[in-house]
Each structure stands twice: as structure tokens, then as C-alpha cells.
Tab-separated table of C-alpha atoms and ligand atoms in Angstrom:
chain	number	residue	atom	x	y	z
A	259	UNK	CA	104.333	94.479	83.134
A	260	UNK	CA	103.346	97.981	84.234
A	261	UNK	CA	101.745	98.766	80.892
A	262	UNK	CA	99.871	95.456	80.823
A	263	UNK	CA	98.520	96.074	84.342
A	264	UNK	CA	97.481	99.602	83.412
A	265	UNK	CA	95.648	98.401	80.305
A	266	UNK	CA	93.889	95.649	82.232
A	267	UNK	CA	92.875	98.116	84.964
A	268	UNK	CA	91.473	100.614	82.455
A	269	UNK	CA	89.464	97.852	80.784
A	270	UNK	CA	87.931	97.164	84.223
A	271	UNK	CA	87.095	100.855	84.754
A	272	UNK	CA	90.141	101.887	86.825
A	273	UNK	CA	91.326	105.510	86.703
A	274	UNK	CA	94.992	106.399	87.225
A	275	UNK	CA	96.425	109.522	88.857
A	276	UNK	CA	100.151	109.671	88.143
A	277	UNK	CA	102.624	111.988	89.903
A	278	UNK	CA	100.139	112.374	92.717
A	279	UNK	CA	101.513	111.653	96.198
A	280	UNK	CA	99.119	110.527	98.916
A	281	UNK	CA	99.652	112.727	101.960
A	282	UNK	CA	97.465	110.842	104.409
A	283	UNK	CA	95.337	107.738	104.570
A	284	UNK	CA	92.069	108.668	106.248
A	285	UNK	CA	90.129	106.524	108.690
A	286	UNK	CA	86.734	106.726	110.367
A	287	UNK	CA	85.778	104.511	113.331
A	288	UNK	CA	88.939	102.416	112.847
A	289	UNK	CA	88.246	101.749	109.163
A	290	UNK	CA	89.766	103.289	106.070
A	291	UNK	CA	87.614	106.033	104.570
A	292	UNK	CA	89.836	107.495	101.841
A	293	UNK	CA	93.064	109.292	101.041
A	294	UNK	CA	94.079	112.941	101.136
A	295	UNK	CA	96.268	114.502	98.429
A	296	UNK	CA	98.705	117.405	99.041
A	297	UNK	CA	96.211	119.768	97.327
A	298	UNK	CA	93.707	118.952	100.090
A	299	UNK	CA	91.558	116.935	97.687
A	300	UNK	CA	90.019	113.902	99.368
A	301	UNK	CA	89.295	110.684	97.523
A	302	UNK	CA	86.732	108.588	99.393
A	303	UNK	CA	87.427	104.864	99.476
A	304	UNK	CA	86.051	101.721	101.109
A	305	UNK	CA	89.456	100.070	100.728
A	306	UNK	CA	93.047	101.234	100.198
A	307	UNK	CA	95.887	99.019	98.981
A	308	UNK	CA	99.187	100.644	99.983
A	309	UNK	CA	102.204	99.507	97.956
A	310	UNK	CA	104.769	102.000	99.212
A	311	UNK	CA	107.160	100.624	101.847
A	312	UNK	CA	105.242	99.348	104.896
A	313	UNK	CA	107.704	101.215	107.124
A	314	UNK	CA	106.221	104.491	105.857
A	315	UNK	CA	102.930	103.541	107.527
A	316	UNK	CA	104.634	102.406	110.740
A	317	UNK	CA	106.644	105.632	111.004
A	318	UNK	CA	103.578	107.846	110.697
A	319	UNK	CA	104.384	109.344	107.273
A	320	UNK	CA	100.810	108.652	106.143
A	321	UNK	CA	99.251	109.772	109.459
A	322	UNK	CA	99.388	108.595	113.081
A	323	UNK	CA	95.987	106.925	112.639
A	324	UNK	CA	97.445	104.265	110.320
A	325	UNK	CA	100.675	103.557	112.259
A	326	UNK	CA	99.217	100.266	113.638
A	327	UNK	CA	98.961	98.916	110.073
A	328	UNK	CA	102.607	97.754	110.125
A	329	UNK	CA	105.439	97.178	112.576
A	330	UNK	CA	108.312	99.681	112.343
A	331	UNK	CA	111.739	98.319	111.469
A	332	UNK	CA	115.038	99.785	112.661
A	333	UNK	CA	117.692	100.995	110.180
A	334	UNK	CA	119.707	97.849	111.099
A	335	UNK	CA	116.820	95.655	109.918
A	336	UNK	CA	116.720	97.231	106.466
A	337	UNK	CA	117.913	95.306	103.432
A	338	UNK	CA	120.464	96.626	100.960
A	339	UNK	CA	120.455	99.962	99.210
A	340	UNK	CA	122.671	100.693	96.217
A	341	UNK	CA	124.572	103.193	94.155
A	342	UNK	CA	123.568	102.881	90.505
A	343	UNK	CA	124.850	104.380	87.283
A	344	UNK	CA	122.503	104.498	84.293
A	345	UNK	CA	124.520	104.997	81.132
A	346	UNK	CA	123.975	105.073	77.400
A	347	UNK	CA	127.446	104.213	76.195
A	348	UNK	CA	129.540	102.104	73.879
A	349	UNK	CA	131.318	99.116	75.408
A	350	UNK	CA	134.462	97.340	74.206
A	351	UNK	CA	136.713	94.466	75.158
A	352	UNK	CA	134.295	91.984	76.679
A	353	UNK	CA	131.105	90.478	75.270
A	354	UNK	CA	128.450	91.351	77.833
A	355	UNK	CA	125.430	89.169	78.557
A	356	UNK	CA	122.138	90.629	79.780
A	357	UNK	CA	123.186	89.998	83.438
A	358	UNK	CA	126.876	90.336	84.376
A	359	UNK	CA	128.618	90.275	87.751
A	360	UNK	CA	132.201	91.467	88.211
A	361	UNK	CA	133.451	90.102	91.524
A	362	UNK	CA	135.860	91.947	93.790
A	363	UNK	CA	138.510	89.822	95.516
A	364	UNK	CA	136.773	89.722	98.885
A	365	UNK	CA	133.002	89.473	98.361
A	366	UNK	CA	132.061	88.670	102.032
A	367	UNK	CA	133.834	91.816	103.306
A	368	UNK	CA	131.395	93.905	101.267
A	369	UNK	CA	128.514	92.658	103.425
A	370	UNK	CA	130.331	93.043	106.769
A	371	UNK	CA	131.200	96.631	105.764
A	372	UNK	CA	127.575	97.363	104.886
A	373	UNK	CA	125.753	95.597	107.731
A	374	UNK	CA	128.284	95.781	110.607
A	375	UNK	CA	130.046	99.069	109.860
A	376	UNK	CA	127.287	100.837	107.862
A	377	UNK	CA	129.703	101.903	105.143
A	378	UNK	CA	130.206	101.116	101.506
A	379	UNK	CA	133.299	99.129	100.628
A	380	UNK	CA	135.660	100.844	98.206
A	381	UNK	CA	136.288	97.487	96.456
A	382	UNK	CA	132.744	96.447	95.613
A	383	UNK	CA	131.388	93.690	93.415
A	384	UNK	CA	129.573	95.232	90.456
A	385	UNK	CA	126.385	94.092	88.742
A	386	UNK	CA	125.995	95.265	85.156
A	387	UNK	CA	122.677	94.882	83.372
A	388	UNK	CA	123.106	95.302	79.613
A	389	UNK	CA	119.416	95.696	79.050
A	390	UNK	CA	119.465	95.853	75.261
A	391	UNK	CA	120.899	92.323	75.177
A	392	UNK	CA	119.337	88.915	75.524
A	393	UNK	CA	120.568	85.471	74.531
A	394	UNK	CA	119.158	86.056	71.048
A	395	UNK	CA	120.444	89.603	70.544
A	396	UNK	CA	124.182	89.339	71.020
A	397	UNK	CA	126.005	92.395	69.826
A	398	UNK	CA	129.057	92.007	67.668
A	399	UNK	CA	132.225	93.908	68.615
A	400	UNK	CA	132.812	96.755	66.180
A	401	UNK	CA	129.232	96.785	64.881
A	402	UNK	CA	127.470	97.962	67.960
A	403	UNK	CA	126.722	101.520	68.945
A	404	UNK	CA	125.747	102.889	72.305
A	405	UNK	CA	123.675	100.651	74.546
A	406	UNK	CA	121.724	101.051	77.775
A	407	UNK	CA	123.565	99.946	80.905
A	408	UNK	CA	122.653	99.796	84.582
A	409	UNK	CA	125.610	99.417	86.946
A	410	UNK	CA	124.813	98.633	90.586
A	411	UNK	CA	126.899	98.272	93.732
A	412	UNK	CA	125.419	97.456	97.135
A	413	UNK	CA	125.296	100.164	99.810
A	414	UNK	CA	123.921	100.568	103.346
A	415	UNK	CA	120.348	101.847	103.499
A	416	UNK	CA	121.258	105.034	105.329
A	417	UNK	CA	119.853	107.487	102.801
A	418	UNK	CA	117.834	109.214	105.518
A	419	UNK	CA	120.999	109.676	107.608
A	420	UNK	CA	123.321	111.402	105.181
A	421	UNK	CA	123.822	108.660	102.622
A	422	UNK	CA	126.945	108.752	100.484
A	423	UNK	CA	128.812	112.047	100.172
A	424	UNK	CA	130.386	113.413	96.986
A	425	UNK	CA	133.977	112.534	97.958
A	426	UNK	CA	133.087	108.898	98.784
A	427	UNK	CA	131.088	108.666	95.564
A	428	UNK	CA	133.923	109.924	93.397
A	429	UNK	CA	136.458	107.448	94.930
A	430	UNK	CA	133.914	104.646	94.585
A	431	UNK	CA	133.250	105.561	90.961
A	432	UNK	CA	136.979	105.426	90.173
A	433	UNK	CA	137.261	101.968	91.778
A	434	UNK	CA	134.175	100.683	89.958
A	435	UNK	CA	135.357	101.657	86.485
A	436	UNK	CA	138.948	100.537	87.294
A	437	UNK	CA	137.708	97.046	88.270
A	438	UNK	CA	135.629	96.793	85.084
A	439	UNK	CA	138.711	97.742	83.049
A	440	UNK	CA	140.863	95.187	84.873
A	441	UNK	CA	138.224	92.576	84.021
A	442	UNK	CA	138.499	93.597	80.355
A	443	UNK	CA	135.422	95.810	79.963
A	444	UNK	CA	135.851	99.362	78.720
A	445	UNK	CA	132.872	101.674	78.882
A	446	UNK	CA	133.270	104.819	76.817
A	447	UNK	CA	132.078	107.604	79.012
A	448	UNK	CA	133.004	110.998	80.372
A	449	UNK	CA	132.895	111.713	84.115
A	450	UNK	CA	129.418	113.053	84.812
A	451	UNK	CA	127.778	111.127	81.945
A	452	UNK	CA	124.538	109.344	82.756
A	453	UNK	CA	122.500	109.343	85.948
A	454	UNK	CA	123.905	108.349	89.339
A	455	UNK	CA	121.471	107.371	92.095
A	456	UNK	CA	122.592	107.059	95.717
A	457	UNK	CA	120.780	105.796	98.835
A	458	UNK	CA	119.592	109.344	99.629
A	459	UNK	CA	117.994	109.535	96.143
A	460	UNK	CA	116.315	106.136	96.634
A	461	UNK	CA	115.011	107.406	100.001
A	462	UNK	CA	113.334	110.286	98.117
A	463	UNK	CA	111.849	107.844	95.575
A	464	UNK	CA	110.757	105.306	98.219
A	465	UNK	CA	110.022	107.274	101.426
A	466	UNK	CA	110.947	105.905	104.891
A	467	UNK	CA	113.204	103.156	103.512
A	468	UNK	CA	116.580	104.852	103.953
A	469	UNK	CA	116.979	103.827	100.317
A	470	UNK	CA	116.534	100.066	100.980
A	471	UNK	CA	115.508	98.526	97.674
A	472	UNK	CA	114.294	95.158	98.918
A	473	UNK	CA	112.347	95.910	102.106
A	474	UNK	CA	113.688	94.409	105.334
A	475	UNK	CA	116.857	92.303	105.373
A	476	UNK	CA	116.484	88.541	105.124
A	477	UNK	CA	118.991	87.801	107.885
A	478	UNK	CA	118.345	84.610	109.844
A	479	UNK	CA	116.106	81.638	109.203
A	480	UNK	CA	112.855	83.386	110.102
A	481	UNK	CA	113.186	86.936	108.739
A	482	UNK	CA	111.414	85.949	105.518
A	483	UNK	CA	108.327	85.121	107.570
A	484	UNK	CA	108.293	88.462	109.370
A	485	UNK	CA	107.215	90.505	106.384
A	486	UNK	CA	103.775	92.010	106.887
A	487	UNK	CA	100.844	90.179	105.299
A	488	UNK	CA	98.293	91.841	103.032
A	489	UNK	CA	95.746	92.262	105.824
A	490	UNK	CA	96.450	94.983	108.414
A	491	UNK	CA	95.024	95.939	111.809
A	492	UNK	CA	93.069	98.748	110.093
A	493	UNK	CA	89.869	97.594	108.408
A	494	UNK	CA	89.954	98.141	104.635
A	495	UNK	CA	93.717	98.866	104.509
A	496	UNK	CA	95.819	96.272	102.674
A	497	UNK	CA	99.526	95.979	101.963
A	498	UNK	CA	101.214	94.950	98.742
A	499	UNK	CA	104.628	95.551	97.208
A	500	UNK	CA	108.246	94.723	97.829
A	501	UNK	CA	108.174	95.238	101.614
A	502	UNK	CA	105.135	92.983	102.129
A	503	UNK	CA	104.855	89.181	101.975
A	504	UNK	CA	106.220	87.353	99.981
A	505	UNK	CA	108.989	89.900	99.272
A	506	UNK	CA	110.766	92.134	96.793
A	507	UNK	CA	111.302	91.770	93.076
A	508	UNK	CA	108.699	92.126	90.359
A	509	UNK	CA	107.443	88.489	90.478
A	510	UNK	CA	107.108	88.568	94.278
A	511	UNK	CA	105.594	92.064	94.378
A	512	UNK	CA	103.082	90.902	91.758
A	513	UNK	CA	102.161	87.921	93.937
A	514	UNK	CA	101.661	90.251	96.896
A	515	UNK	CA	99.257	92.309	94.762
A	516	UNK	CA	97.278	89.190	93.970
A	517	UNK	CA	97.173	88.262	97.675
A	518	UNK	CA	95.953	91.763	98.595
A	519	UNK	CA	93.300	91.646	95.851
A	520	UNK	CA	92.097	88.213	96.994
A	521	UNK	CA	91.912	89.353	100.651
A	522	UNK	CA	90.074	92.550	99.694
A	523	UNK	CA	87.590	90.633	97.521
A	524	UNK	CA	86.990	88.069	100.280
A	525	UNK	CA	86.389	90.819	102.871
A	526	UNK	CA	84.102	92.716	100.504
A	527	UNK	CA	82.066	89.554	99.930
B	1160	FAD	C1	117.902	99.882	91.067
B	1160	FAD	C2	117.033	98.750	91.590
B	1160	FAD	C3	117.415	97.445	91.376
B	1160	FAD	C4	116.644	96.392	91.851
B	1160	FAD	N1	117.053	95.126	91.611
B	1160	FAD	C5	116.327	94.090	92.055
B	1160	FAD	C6	116.720	92.751	91.801
B	1160	FAD	O1	117.716	92.510	91.138
B	1160	FAD	N2	115.972	91.747	92.307
B	1160	FAD	C7	114.854	91.978	93.053
B	1160	FAD	O2	114.201	91.031	93.490
B	1160	FAD	N3	114.436	93.241	93.288
B	1160	FAD	C8	115.140	94.299	92.812
B	1160	FAD	N4	114.727	95.574	93.067
B	1160	FAD	C9	113.515	95.765	93.878
B	1160	FAD	C10	112.252	95.667	93.049
B	1160	FAD	O3	112.352	96.572	91.964
B	1160	FAD	C11	111.077	96.031	93.949
B	1160	FAD	O4	110.934	95.034	94.938
B	1160	FAD	C12	109.787	96.104	93.187
B	1160	FAD	O5	109.877	97.005	92.112
B	1160	FAD	C13	108.708	96.557	94.106
B	1160	FAD	O6	107.589	96.840	93.321
B	1160	FAD	P1	106.400	97.612	93.912
B	1160	FAD	O7	105.431	97.798	92.822
B	1160	FAD	O8	105.979	96.935	95.151
B	1160	FAD	O9	106.970	98.979	94.434
B	1160	FAD	P2	107.686	100.180	93.722
B	1160	FAD	O10	108.139	99.850	92.355
B	1160	FAD	O11	108.651	100.655	94.741
B	1160	FAD	O12	106.485	101.189	93.572
B	1160	FAD	C14	105.912	101.842	94.695
B	1160	FAD	C15	105.558	103.230	94.242
B	1160	FAD	O13	104.794	103.842	95.266
B	1160	FAD	C16	105.162	105.198	95.276
B	1160	FAD	N5	104.782	105.769	96.562
B	1160	FAD	C17	105.349	105.551	97.781
B	1160	FAD	N6	104.710	106.302	98.714
B	1160	FAD	C18	103.746	106.977	98.059
B	1160	FAD	C19	102.760	107.924	98.474
B	1160	FAD	N7	102.618	108.321	99.754
B	1160	FAD	N8	101.912	108.445	97.542
B	1160	FAD	C20	102.004	108.052	96.238
B	1160	FAD	N9	102.918	107.169	95.790
B	1160	FAD	C21	103.779	106.643	96.695
B	1160	FAD	C22	106.645	105.209	95.039
B	1160	FAD	O14	107.072	106.469	94.565
B	1160	FAD	C23	106.771	104.110	93.987
B	1160	FAD	O15	106.663	104.646	92.686
B	1160	FAD	C24	115.458	96.650	92.577
B	1160	FAD	C25	115.046	97.969	92.784
B	1160	FAD	C26	115.822	99.015	92.298
B	1160	FAD	C27	115.373	100.439	92.533
């Protein structure tokens, strides 16, 4: 998806600047006028589509002038964060599908621990994505080598308030791999293999989220309708991405990009 979008953009004359944070979004007379990079370089713009988390705007991380573009959310209103393990390892014992969920005994208690007590449960349900597999590429026990795995357990989005410490992580990790074993899945790995990402790491990747991966929580009948729309109170500044309407996930985030593009084109016309 990302490569297809990049190719399409280039064909339309777009230029890409990777690994280039935007320090501030600039405005003049209440309208967007460009962005400032950490080097001090200024890129003039008639319109800016921001697809970082909308809470970054509301909390002033992109400048006080653009705070009115979105409403701030409290840490309690954030959706889930996660601890993930990315591994390249051999598996045995159980034939994985592309998507696999290994349920703990008490699934609801995981969510009361996260949302009411702001802590990670030590008996979590585990999602395993075996990304080299699809329905048509089943691997045969004994023939397969190492494969790419993403393991994910839910966590509170408190990555900007300490996150998960080393001791909690190491107990959690033991429980995660014990549960997988009890369910019949052995993953051949050494402690320290692969890449572990905690809420505090997701906070660094997605600033002002506390590590929330899916924008604001969808608690209650109306929360889904409280996500910010593509148009903001600042002329020429538009929102897209997982924290904007209609919500997180690649299909939804893509729709939000289309909505922002349509709004921008209509305003420009
Ligand atoms: C481990 C994981 C698992 C997930 N699983 C699911 C799932 O199962 N289902 C689901 O629906 N969703 C899931 N999501 C969420 C989903 O991936 C996101 O909703 C979606 O990727 C959002 O896409 P996006 O393009 O809006 O934003 P992102 O992919 O978050 O891209 C935004 C980019 O903007 C960059 N950025 C932010 N601020 C600045 C700045 N000031 N200057 C420059 N760049 C900046 C960020 O670094 C980031 O690269 C998951 C996310 C993660 C991390």
C-alpha cells in the first residue's frame, strides 16, 4: 500500500522527504502557511494534511498556533497500546494460520486491568501474526525454516508516563511464551532475540499518544463519532490518519486520506 501510494504520488509530481520530522506547522492570519523542519528550513504551503495523531496538535507539540485544530483527549480516553515481539524464528507443534489468537482464561479481566487499573495483566491473550503465511502458503511441519512473527499483547497507553518497566516486561514475557507452549506452540528463540516494543517506544514513534495504537478509545455508543473530521478550525490544515474519522487501521486511515483530499480539493476550488 505504502509503495503504491508513493509511486502514484511521484507520477503526479509529489516529492518525498523521509526521516524528516516537522517541528512546527506555521500559520499566517489564521491560515496555514507552511511547515518548519528541525534544521530551521521552512517549506511554504497553501495546505497541510497532518496524519500524525491529532492529539499532538491539541497538546501544542506542533506549535500553540495550531492547538485549536483538534480537541485534546485525556490519557483515560486513549485506546489500547501494546507490547510486541518481532521475531524471525522456527515454530513447532501447532500449524499457525496468518492470524492466530491464544486466549487467556479470563479475557474480560485484561480490559478492566488496562482501562480501570492502568496496568497490564500478567495473563494476557496473545495475538500472533505469522506474516509469511496465507491460506495458500501453509507450511509443513519439518520442512519449514525460520519465519517472521509478530506477537502482540494489549497494554495501557501510558508510554508517556513511565510505560512498562524491565521487571514487568520480563515476567510478562515468561507468561506469554508459557501460554503459547501450553497451547501447543513452541517458538525456538533465545531470551533477547528479536525486537520488543513497549508503549514508551510507541510513544516515541507516534508522539503525544502515550503509545495508543488506535487513536481514542471506542468506549460507549457515541465515541466513534467523536473522532475529528478532516476539516479543522485552521484554514488549510486537514487531518487524516488513524486518530481522525473514520478511525484506525489501514483501510480506515486510507479512507480518511481520501476524505482529506476531497475536502482540500473542494476548498481549493
Ligand atoms: C503493532 C501495531 C499493530 C496494529 N494493529 C492493528 C490492527 O490489528 N487493526 C487496526 O485496525 N489497526 C492496527 N494498528 C493501527 C494501524 O496501523 C494505524 O491505525 C494505521 O497504520 C494508521 O496509519 P496512518 O498512516 O494514519 O499513521 P501512521 O502509520 O501512524 O503514520 C503516521 C506517521 O507520521 C509520523 N509523524 C508523526 N508526527 C510527525 C511529525 N511531527 N513530523 C513528521 N512525521 C511525523 C509518524 O512517525 C508516523 O510514521 C496497529 C498499529 C501497530 C503499531
